[in-house]
């Protein structure tokens, strides 16, 4: 107790760095001391941040540095959402963590429309996680020579990366030359993990090999932004990163009218004017959709994914067309970066969210849990698109916000 | 108890919709019943989701629909970060919610380098939150006529929107014509709120007025994606949305060497090869930075901001140049969408995070808290850039991940 | 004669630079000598390059340096094209310079469909030519101060630029700050000229004034690529450059069927799949059209415009919708950079092409000729869109190329 | 004579369509009659358009429809430019067709600086011309099945396309799925031709095969804008189209100072502020350069290339760095679409321009002439970059325009 007080005082006076506290006490105790120091430093009372059931001591450094507590993000359920995927089959209850009123209700409405129509079909059409270091060579001839040398050493690099983890497989190297700079985009299958960390470690080992065996290739940086990690990029939009997933559903006009309160033709008009003409005019990159980022952010936070990766993961093209007796909707998400092991997936609450979806941990066979989860994320995004486009077509988006977002009940 | 069990059974068997539960019990009880139904439906045990200190009943509908509990996201502290802003002045302890090991440590290192150099300067260079409905007119002549009519009615629209809230001020209408479609981008000052909801409500009232007074203008959708909300867009990157903020710092070479373990010249080379040549080659939109999305996502989740809005908020241009005896760093974030009232800001833990920064609630005068917060977000992003670019230059990004991300201590 | 031979020999042996020849003979003679030297140097026979009717001597330096002759580009006529513009009214015969078989025929077919439908309506919805120098200030506070100082000196700058030419009017300065760099996008009305040259000269005078009156603002470059000249940019797509023009036409189903050999529904489907879904997937910037660049390039070359400016001028959004009993088409060209005085407009053949359109030289009142020409370019682009989308819908694009492009007659 | 007058009258009164004239007289005579009819219709005198040495009759339909004459574009010579390419080796005199004063002088200056530095090195790092039809399948499962079927039939498709021309080789099919739509990007080697026509014809034959053998795949359009032809696109920027070419040169400081009138450091600063920060801020797509479009447009028009293809061909990344005792420059042009047979290459003047470069017609072995020409285009673009960046750094861009562009001699 007395020792704690001494540490708090030292930390609160700046004499002890916040990250040094854990050198003197165990990591759980350090959380408390650090929080108390912050309370004094900022003259605040951090009661609720203190009330976490997850052990922060256990994940200190692994998942968090200098922890002082936990943020609680409300999680609601949308669904059941019927999915006819290759990996996700059946009805799913989707955990969505958000503080935006009406969001879960909106995805829920879309899920109901999909489920009543027999479910949506989802397919992963491409896969591969990437990391792209940048090298400097002597000159452009050397760049070309190096590129060819790299191609000849593909299996060697595959072996080096495979030694880092049996769950890591190098599938392709995409080279990009600009004068004497060469970017090598390593594309891997990281099994059920999102994989950035293990790929980065693997790529670093390959870099060590390269610098030894091809001395004129000097690594400038283990990442040269062609990966592209956490910056919306056409590179990922076109070549894919993580999973490239597409989903579709045909909703009979009867359901469009009764459930979605509008018509297929009106939905198609909103989609055309907003998702296409509007997004074209706004010069979006991969933003040909209504609000995919809402669904991706909410399920990412619930399920321990990296929320900074929504920059690429939420790029999407949504189509909505009147077709025969109903509406045809489809969605493409070219760069969905997800995992069911590693990252934040094993934090207790995030783990439970993944368990609700039957996706926690490594799949059998390996890789299938991450694929199942990717299909669910895509299906959920489709549900959100259907709901919002319909709401806009029906003209009640604003009303929904007015009622739900301000604490009034949905009629 | 017995009644609860009946409700759980009904919900778990699908006879009672998850969102109907609260029709029979109070909203707090409904959370429990809903969670238990989900446990049965998905054969899971949701112990930790249940352990929230925040009252979900109180925020049902306002912030969450169909709640079953809360996700706990670890929050760590970076800083102190010295900021010389117009609104944020002094040393700040930055709460960052994340599950990515090494992230807080990285921002912390950047914060230290900045603070030891006397702090970074931050300025808001432009402001305005937008919502852009799309209308269909009779023909292109009508579009032009309508655009001119709208311009003449600016003050009327300003009055209508002002009546919705005394904190809402319409500043500008940016019209975009494509044939007989007209998009009107309403740009507002929503004071300390991020403002989407109140602007949407205000715009809907203007639409009502328009449809009455200019009958040939038919609103297709209250949003036509020129807003642009939650889709990375050049529209926002160029015209701005929320706050357009820029920060800079000059770090003496001594600190670069001792603290950042590299040289200004090496940092400049990494920045040039990665942030410029690499991002150009990857065809990013607004992704001329190292990892701004990491900082934005972490502070957004901690402080109750809308995480889907990082799509635009995390667009950034970072410069790093060797200059005189040190390194000059600057950052521009053109579309930072933040608020300190409304949204998730008053959830207990998020509120505490904002209080740590001295930014919770309405500012005095109104609007100053959101501005202060925007400056902090930008300064924190700058800290992250400095740290990662330096780490890459020093070649220890991978090692940092290997040690920190896997639970080992930073030496 | 003898003197000529001496000069040819000297130039062909490298002893006399190609641009020095005109120091010894008149500029027309220099063309001949230079061409002969090139014939010897490259062992070629340049018979046809020699056969120009335009006087190259007269335009040496003004329009061409080191001239050796002229390229002949075949020019064909599309039309008559009926245009209901604000400036272009009536039927126009469009001169298109191209070497691509079927191109003129395609635009001609679209023109006929438009004319038979009563003509297309065209409107200029925004105007302003831009040049954007970049400055370096002491720091970010200075950047903000400088921006405010610039705003206060707007009328002074307007006066300085107006002194350069009575046809040049500064309309707006759009400032962009990134740390200590400030880009000032000067937006002007250059009357009937495209205007780059006179604006650049005017901006340089403003820079002289700035560097004298605001010494800490150091001009790095008279252009900082925010202009943006000759690089496809969202800046121009969103803010406009030159003229922002939109056109539309409603084509009755009868004409769609008889003239365009397809149906409105099929055209709409091709437009949706190609111009929207396809262009979105390809991550185009402003490329939501079928082949606008073809029409722009052909009329630009015919009429003495700057062909490098098609980079922005050919950005376009085309819509095609089945509507009532027919097809509704519209087009938007946000950044059409044209002029009817200056540049290549007074070269004899280019002048004649402009005269065919009734657009040569300064308009009465000033500016109206350039506006008329802009409307024609836009209408012509619309004609091309209608024709190609229809051809694709009818499935005979390839056949058209097979027959026309290889010298066979169109049936 | 009398017959001619009858035809002119008929055409000038609208009784005879302009494209019908050649049904009654030979194609050369038709040019004259058509031009005279246009003179009457538009009350103009088209003296210079009439003065062409090339036979328009011979290229009617093949290269031009409804011809009335030829536009004369002045052509100047830049160089000699020393190129150390794989195909282009030695000194080249570059024919540039333009009406912009100072343009040739600028490229000439860059060429001189390169040549005096020993020449620039150029390499083609990727090749492949593309055409991408779009298909509609029954549903997404069918899309995936179809994609796999296509992959299995690659050699069959290669055979079908090979039968169209022995100079056409299918190298790769890049599939893109969005719901039930499938885009197939056929990537081919068209030898010395730019290749669009022959590839389109070949792809149409493959479509015939597909529709017969895989009946549920319905071709919507032979092009779905993923090609991408004549619309600036990230698809081409990233995957390449035509040739992906890079060039570099190291210019000693002595030459920078004497020839370019500035310093390496100043050039690097202009490049950083303009080509990187500026272009990033302007949200260009592939526009990280100074004025590559100028060089590409001028050499394209001179050499009978398709000027509408500068939309992608002029995308470029330019680097300029102070390095050791001098400046290092490099350029990347990812989507350079060129050919030395077909298109406008055999028009007499264009052919002569290609002959100046030693590039006319089919190469030995096939394909090498187009490659040589691509290397020259890239080297010339590099020359232009060096010259303009230097001029901006030296602060005399405006002066150059003032003197040269207005007919005064360069001092």
PDB file of C-alpha atoms in Angstrom, chain D residues 4-180:
ATOM      1  CA  UNK D   4     -18.962  17.707-108.735  1.00  0.00           C
ATOM      2  CA  UNK D   5     -20.991  20.877-108.468  1.00  0.00           C
ATOM      3  CA  UNK D   6     -24.179  18.854-108.299  1.00  0.00           C
ATOM      4  CA  UNK D   7     -22.779  16.773-105.467  1.00  0.00           C
ATOM      5  CA  UNK D   8     -21.508  19.844-103.609  1.00  0.00           C
ATOM      6  CA  UNK D   9     -24.907  21.457-103.866  1.00  0.00           C
ATOM      7  CA  UNK D  10     -26.694  18.359-102.674  1.00  0.00           C
ATOM      8  CA  UNK D  11     -24.334  17.928 -99.737  1.00  0.00           C
ATOM      9  CA  UNK D  12     -24.500  21.630 -98.865  1.00  0.00           C
ATOM     10  CA  UNK D  13     -28.279  21.509 -98.822  1.00  0.00           C
ATOM     11  CA  UNK D  14     -28.364  18.442 -96.599  1.00  0.00           C
ATOM     12  CA  UNK D  15     -29.894  16.244 -99.289  1.00  0.00           C
ATOM     13  CA  UNK D  16     -26.783  14.110 -99.463  1.00  0.00           C
ATOM     14  CA  UNK D  17     -25.089  12.880 -96.302  1.00  0.00           C
ATOM     15  CA  UNK D  18     -21.404  13.732 -96.016  1.00  0.00           C
ATOM     16  CA  UNK D  19     -20.490  10.068 -95.780  1.00  0.00           C
ATOM     17  CA  UNK D  20     -22.491   9.201 -98.900  1.00  0.00           C
ATOM     18  CA  UNK D  21     -20.449  11.395-101.225  1.00  0.00           C
ATOM     19  CA  UNK D  22     -17.895   8.676-101.713  1.00  0.00           C
ATOM     20  CA  UNK D  23     -20.597   6.426-103.127  1.00  0.00           C
ATOM     21  CA  UNK D  24     -20.613   8.603-106.236  1.00  0.00           C
ATOM     22  CA  UNK D  25     -16.987   9.627-106.753  1.00  0.00           C
ATOM     23  CA  UNK D  26     -13.615   8.250-105.749  1.00  0.00           C
ATOM     24  CA  UNK D  27     -12.517   8.864-102.186  1.00  0.00           C
ATOM     25  CA  UNK D  28      -9.969  11.540-103.076  1.00  0.00           C
ATOM     26  CA  UNK D  29     -12.492  13.504-105.053  1.00  0.00           C
ATOM     27  CA  UNK D  30     -14.956  13.010-102.208  1.00  0.00           C
ATOM     28  CA  UNK D  31     -12.617  14.861 -99.868  1.00  0.00           C
ATOM     29  CA  UNK D  32     -12.710  17.892-102.113  1.00  0.00           C
ATOM     30  CA  UNK D  33     -16.463  17.841-102.619  1.00  0.00           C
ATOM     31  CA  UNK D  34     -17.076  17.353 -98.933  1.00  0.00           C
ATOM     32  CA  UNK D  35     -14.781  20.216 -98.029  1.00  0.00           C
ATOM     33  CA  UNK D  36     -16.487  22.515-100.518  1.00  0.00           C
ATOM     34  CA  UNK D  37     -19.873  21.587 -99.155  1.00  0.00           C
ATOM     35  CA  UNK D  38     -18.661  22.404 -95.653  1.00  0.00           C
ATOM     36  CA  UNK D  39     -17.324  25.730 -96.905  1.00  0.00           C
ATOM     37  CA  UNK D  40     -20.773  26.606 -98.152  1.00  0.00           C
ATOM     38  CA  UNK D  41     -22.572  25.244 -95.143  1.00  0.00           C
ATOM     39  CA  UNK D  42     -20.394  27.154 -92.721  1.00  0.00           C
ATOM     40  CA  UNK D  43     -19.543  30.132 -94.914  1.00  0.00           C
ATOM     41  CA  UNK D  44     -15.837  29.546 -94.567  1.00  0.00           C
ATOM     42  CA  UNK D  45     -12.812  29.362 -96.818  1.00  0.00           C
ATOM     43  CA  UNK D  46     -10.793  26.235 -96.066  1.00  0.00           C
ATOM     44  CA  UNK D  47      -7.668  26.937 -98.070  1.00  0.00           C
ATOM     45  CA  UNK D  48      -5.114  25.424 -95.779  1.00  0.00           C
ATOM     46  CA  UNK D  49      -7.068  22.358 -94.792  1.00  0.00           C
ATOM     47  CA  UNK D  50      -7.028  21.598 -98.505  1.00  0.00           C
ATOM     48  CA  UNK D  51      -3.254  21.673 -98.771  1.00  0.00           C
ATOM     49  CA  UNK D  52      -2.272  18.203 -97.705  1.00  0.00           C
ATOM     50  CA  UNK D  53       0.337  16.066 -99.380  1.00  0.00           C
ATOM     51  CA  UNK D  54      -0.930  12.854 -97.844  1.00  0.00           C
ATOM     52  CA  UNK D  55      -3.608  11.037 -99.790  1.00  0.00           C
ATOM     53  CA  UNK D  56      -6.777  11.173 -97.742  1.00  0.00           C
ATOM     54  CA  UNK D  57      -8.621   9.077-100.251  1.00  0.00           C
ATOM     55  CA  UNK D  58      -6.288   6.177 -99.615  1.00  0.00           C
ATOM     56  CA  UNK D  59      -6.872   6.255 -95.853  1.00  0.00           C
ATOM     57  CA  UNK D  60     -10.588   7.046 -95.903  1.00  0.00           C
ATOM     58  CA  UNK D  61     -12.298   4.630 -93.503  1.00  0.00           C
ATOM     59  CA  UNK D  62      -9.002   3.045 -92.533  1.00  0.00           C
ATOM     60  CA  UNK D  63      -7.824   6.159 -90.678  1.00  0.00           C
ATOM     61  CA  UNK D  64     -10.500   8.786 -91.160  1.00  0.00           C
ATOM     62  CA  UNK D  65     -14.185   9.090 -92.018  1.00  0.00           C
ATOM     63  CA  UNK D  66     -15.740  12.003 -93.838  1.00  0.00           C
ATOM     64  CA  UNK D  67     -12.351  13.627 -94.447  1.00  0.00           C
ATOM     65  CA  UNK D  68     -12.211  17.231 -95.644  1.00  0.00           C
ATOM     66  CA  UNK D  69      -8.475  17.849 -95.401  1.00  0.00           C
ATOM     67  CA  UNK D  70      -5.656  17.772 -92.920  1.00  0.00           C
ATOM     68  CA  UNK D  71      -4.583  19.721 -89.906  1.00  0.00           C
ATOM     69  CA  UNK D  72      -0.933  20.732 -89.989  1.00  0.00           C
ATOM     70  CA  UNK D  73       0.835  20.515 -86.658  1.00  0.00           C
ATOM     71  CA  UNK D  74       4.312  22.053 -86.532  1.00  0.00           C
ATOM     72  CA  UNK D  75       6.987  19.544 -85.663  1.00  0.00           C
ATOM     73  CA  UNK D  76      10.279  20.460 -84.031  1.00  0.00           C
ATOM     74  CA  UNK D  77      13.327  18.478 -83.067  1.00  0.00           C
ATOM     75  CA  UNK D  78      14.715  17.967 -79.578  1.00  0.00           C
ATOM     76  CA  UNK D  79      18.046  16.351 -79.138  1.00  0.00           C
ATOM     77  CA  UNK D  80      20.268  14.633 -79.808  1.00  0.00           C
ATOM     78  CA  UNK D  81      19.211  12.561 -76.812  1.00  0.00           C
ATOM     79  CA  UNK D  82      21.593   9.792 -75.822  1.00  0.00           C
ATOM     80  CA  UNK D  83      19.732   6.688 -74.704  1.00  0.00           C
ATOM     81  CA  UNK D  84      21.216   3.550 -73.217  1.00  0.00           C
ATOM     82  CA  UNK D  85      18.210   1.301 -73.593  1.00  0.00           C
ATOM     83  CA  UNK D  86      17.882  -2.360 -74.282  1.00  0.00           C
ATOM     84  CA  UNK D  87      16.373  -1.547 -77.688  1.00  0.00           C
ATOM     85  CA  UNK D  88      17.102   2.128 -78.183  1.00  0.00           C
ATOM     86  CA  UNK D  89      20.830   2.653 -78.174  1.00  0.00           C
ATOM     87  CA  UNK D  90      22.652   5.776 -79.251  1.00  0.00           C
ATOM     88  CA  UNK D  91      21.682   9.333 -80.050  1.00  0.00           C
ATOM     89  CA  UNK D  92      18.187  10.175 -81.142  1.00  0.00           C
ATOM     90  CA  UNK D  93      16.592  13.254 -82.667  1.00  0.00           C
ATOM     91  CA  UNK D  94      13.095  13.473 -81.213  1.00  0.00           C
ATOM     92  CA  UNK D  95      10.283  14.797 -83.428  1.00  0.00           C
ATOM     93  CA  UNK D  96       7.742  16.666 -81.314  1.00  0.00           C
ATOM     94  CA  UNK D  97       4.505  17.975 -82.815  1.00  0.00           C
ATOM     95  CA  UNK D  98       3.110  20.868 -80.862  1.00  0.00           C
ATOM     96  CA  UNK D  99       1.822  24.418 -81.045  1.00  0.00           C
ATOM     97  CA  UNK D 100       3.138  25.377 -77.610  1.00  0.00           C
ATOM     98  CA  UNK D 101       6.132  27.641 -77.798  1.00  0.00           C
ATOM     99  CA  UNK D 102       9.080  26.742 -75.532  1.00  0.00           C
ATOM    100  CA  UNK D 103       8.008  23.093 -75.354  1.00  0.00           C
ATOM    101  CA  UNK D 104      10.563  21.710 -77.797  1.00  0.00           C
ATOM    102  CA  UNK D 105      13.202  24.039 -76.380  1.00  0.00           C
ATOM    103  CA  UNK D 106      12.498  22.664 -72.919  1.00  0.00           C
ATOM    104  CA  UNK D 107      12.778  19.005 -73.944  1.00  0.00           C
ATOM    105  CA  UNK D 108      15.863  19.904 -75.949  1.00  0.00           C
ATOM    106  CA  UNK D 109      17.558  21.375 -72.924  1.00  0.00           C
ATOM    107  CA  UNK D 110      16.815  18.254 -70.892  1.00  0.00           C
ATOM    108  CA  UNK D 111      18.096  16.084 -73.727  1.00  0.00           C
ATOM    109  CA  UNK D 112      21.346  18.019 -73.828  1.00  0.00           C
ATOM    110  CA  UNK D 113      21.843  17.672 -70.087  1.00  0.00           C
ATOM    111  CA  UNK D 114      21.225  13.925 -70.332  1.00  0.00           C
ATOM    112  CA  UNK D 115      23.487  13.451 -73.336  1.00  0.00           C
ATOM    113  CA  UNK D 116      26.307  15.425 -71.772  1.00  0.00           C
ATOM    114  CA  UNK D 117      25.980  13.183 -68.721  1.00  0.00           C
ATOM    115  CA  UNK D 118      26.510  10.077 -70.841  1.00  0.00           C
ATOM    116  CA  UNK D 119      22.869   9.317 -71.623  1.00  0.00           C
ATOM    117  CA  UNK D 120      19.989   7.896 -69.666  1.00  0.00           C
ATOM    118  CA  UNK D 121      19.348   4.245 -69.026  1.00  0.00           C
ATOM    119  CA  UNK D 122      15.903   2.887 -69.913  1.00  0.00           C
ATOM    120  CA  UNK D 123      14.316  -0.470 -69.216  1.00  0.00           C
ATOM    121  CA  UNK D 124      10.941  -1.976 -70.010  1.00  0.00           C
ATOM    122  CA  UNK D 125       9.946  -3.785 -66.819  1.00  0.00           C
ATOM    123  CA  UNK D 126       6.567  -5.212 -67.837  1.00  0.00           C
ATOM    124  CA  UNK D 127       4.436  -5.599 -70.960  1.00  0.00           C
ATOM    125  CA  UNK D 128       0.925  -6.471 -71.997  1.00  0.00           C
ATOM    126  CA  UNK D 129      -1.979  -4.868 -73.812  1.00  0.00           C
ATOM    127  CA  UNK D 130      -5.424  -5.512 -72.413  1.00  0.00           C
ATOM    128  CA  UNK D 131      -9.106  -5.661 -73.285  1.00  0.00           C
ATOM    129  CA  UNK D 132     -11.676  -6.591 -70.649  1.00  0.00           C
ATOM    130  CA  UNK D 133     -15.189  -7.695 -71.604  1.00  0.00           C
ATOM    131  CA  UNK D 134     -17.852  -7.948 -68.924  1.00  0.00           C
ATOM    132  CA  UNK D 135     -20.179 -10.937 -68.546  1.00  0.00           C
ATOM    133  CA  UNK D 136     -23.293 -11.567 -66.537  1.00  0.00           C
ATOM    134  CA  UNK D 137     -23.759 -14.974 -64.972  1.00  0.00           C
ATOM    135  CA  UNK D 138     -26.712 -16.544 -63.185  1.00  0.00           C
ATOM    136  CA  UNK D 139     -25.365 -15.915 -59.705  1.00  0.00           C
ATOM    137  CA  UNK D 140     -22.190 -15.635 -57.733  1.00  0.00           C
ATOM    138  CA  UNK D 141     -21.560 -19.382 -57.562  1.00  0.00           C
ATOM    139  CA  UNK D 142     -21.812 -19.400 -61.307  1.00  0.00           C
ATOM    140  CA  UNK D 143     -19.366 -16.482 -61.450  1.00  0.00           C
ATOM    141  CA  UNK D 144     -16.791 -18.488 -59.513  1.00  0.00           C
ATOM    142  CA  UNK D 145     -17.451 -21.608 -61.585  1.00  0.00           C
ATOM    143  CA  UNK D 146     -17.122 -19.557 -64.772  1.00  0.00           C
ATOM    144  CA  UNK D 147     -13.865 -17.988 -63.618  1.00  0.00           C
ATOM    145  CA  UNK D 148     -12.450 -21.464 -62.980  1.00  0.00           C
ATOM    146  CA  UNK D 149     -13.733 -22.685 -66.357  1.00  0.00           C
ATOM    147  CA  UNK D 150     -12.050 -19.736 -68.041  1.00  0.00           C
ATOM    148  CA  UNK D 151      -8.773 -20.533 -66.329  1.00  0.00           C
ATOM    149  CA  UNK D 152      -8.984 -24.110 -67.573  1.00  0.00           C
ATOM    150  CA  UNK D 153      -9.594 -22.896 -71.124  1.00  0.00           C
ATOM    151  CA  UNK D 154      -6.698 -20.476 -71.219  1.00  0.00           C
ATOM    152  CA  UNK D 155      -4.831 -22.359 -73.941  1.00  0.00           C
ATOM    153  CA  UNK D 156      -7.954 -22.675 -76.021  1.00  0.00           C
ATOM    154  CA  UNK D 157      -8.460 -18.918 -75.820  1.00  0.00           C
ATOM    155  CA  UNK D 158      -4.823 -18.375 -76.655  1.00  0.00           C
ATOM    156  CA  UNK D 159      -5.275 -20.512 -79.741  1.00  0.00           C
ATOM    157  CA  UNK D 160      -8.430 -18.669 -80.832  1.00  0.00           C
ATOM    158  CA  UNK D 161      -6.736 -15.315 -80.501  1.00  0.00           C
ATOM    159  CA  UNK D 162      -3.600 -16.560 -82.187  1.00  0.00           C
ATOM    160  CA  UNK D 163      -5.669 -17.559 -85.205  1.00  0.00           C
ATOM    161  CA  UNK D 164      -6.747 -13.942 -85.594  1.00  0.00           C
ATOM    162  CA  UNK D 165      -3.167 -12.862 -86.103  1.00  0.00           C
ATOM    163  CA  UNK D 166       0.206 -14.492 -85.822  1.00  0.00           C
ATOM    164  CA  UNK D 167       1.341 -11.284 -84.148  1.00  0.00           C
ATOM    165  CA  UNK D 168      -1.136 -11.640 -81.299  1.00  0.00           C
ATOM    166  CA  UNK D 169      -0.336 -13.684 -78.225  1.00  0.00           C
ATOM    167  CA  UNK D 170      -2.597 -14.011 -75.188  1.00  0.00           C
ATOM    168  CA  UNK D 171      -0.380 -13.983 -72.111  1.00  0.00           C
ATOM    169  CA  UNK D 172      -2.733 -13.798 -69.154  1.00  0.00           C
ATOM    170  CA  UNK D 173      -6.356 -13.472 -68.136  1.00  0.00           C
ATOM    171  CA  UNK D 174      -7.009 -11.397 -65.009  1.00  0.00           C
ATOM    172  CA  UNK D 175     -10.514 -12.125 -63.674  1.00  0.00           C
ATOM    173  CA  UNK D 176     -12.529  -9.733 -61.498  1.00  0.00           C
ATOM    174  CA  UNK D 177     -15.798 -10.888 -59.916  1.00  0.00           C
ATOM    175  CA  UNK D 178     -18.529  -8.634 -58.494  1.00  0.00           C
ATOM    176  CA  UNK D 179     -21.628 -10.641 -57.640  1.00  0.00           C
ATOM    177  CA  UNK D 180     -22.881 -12.160 -60.847  1.00  0.00           C
TER     178      UNK D 180
END
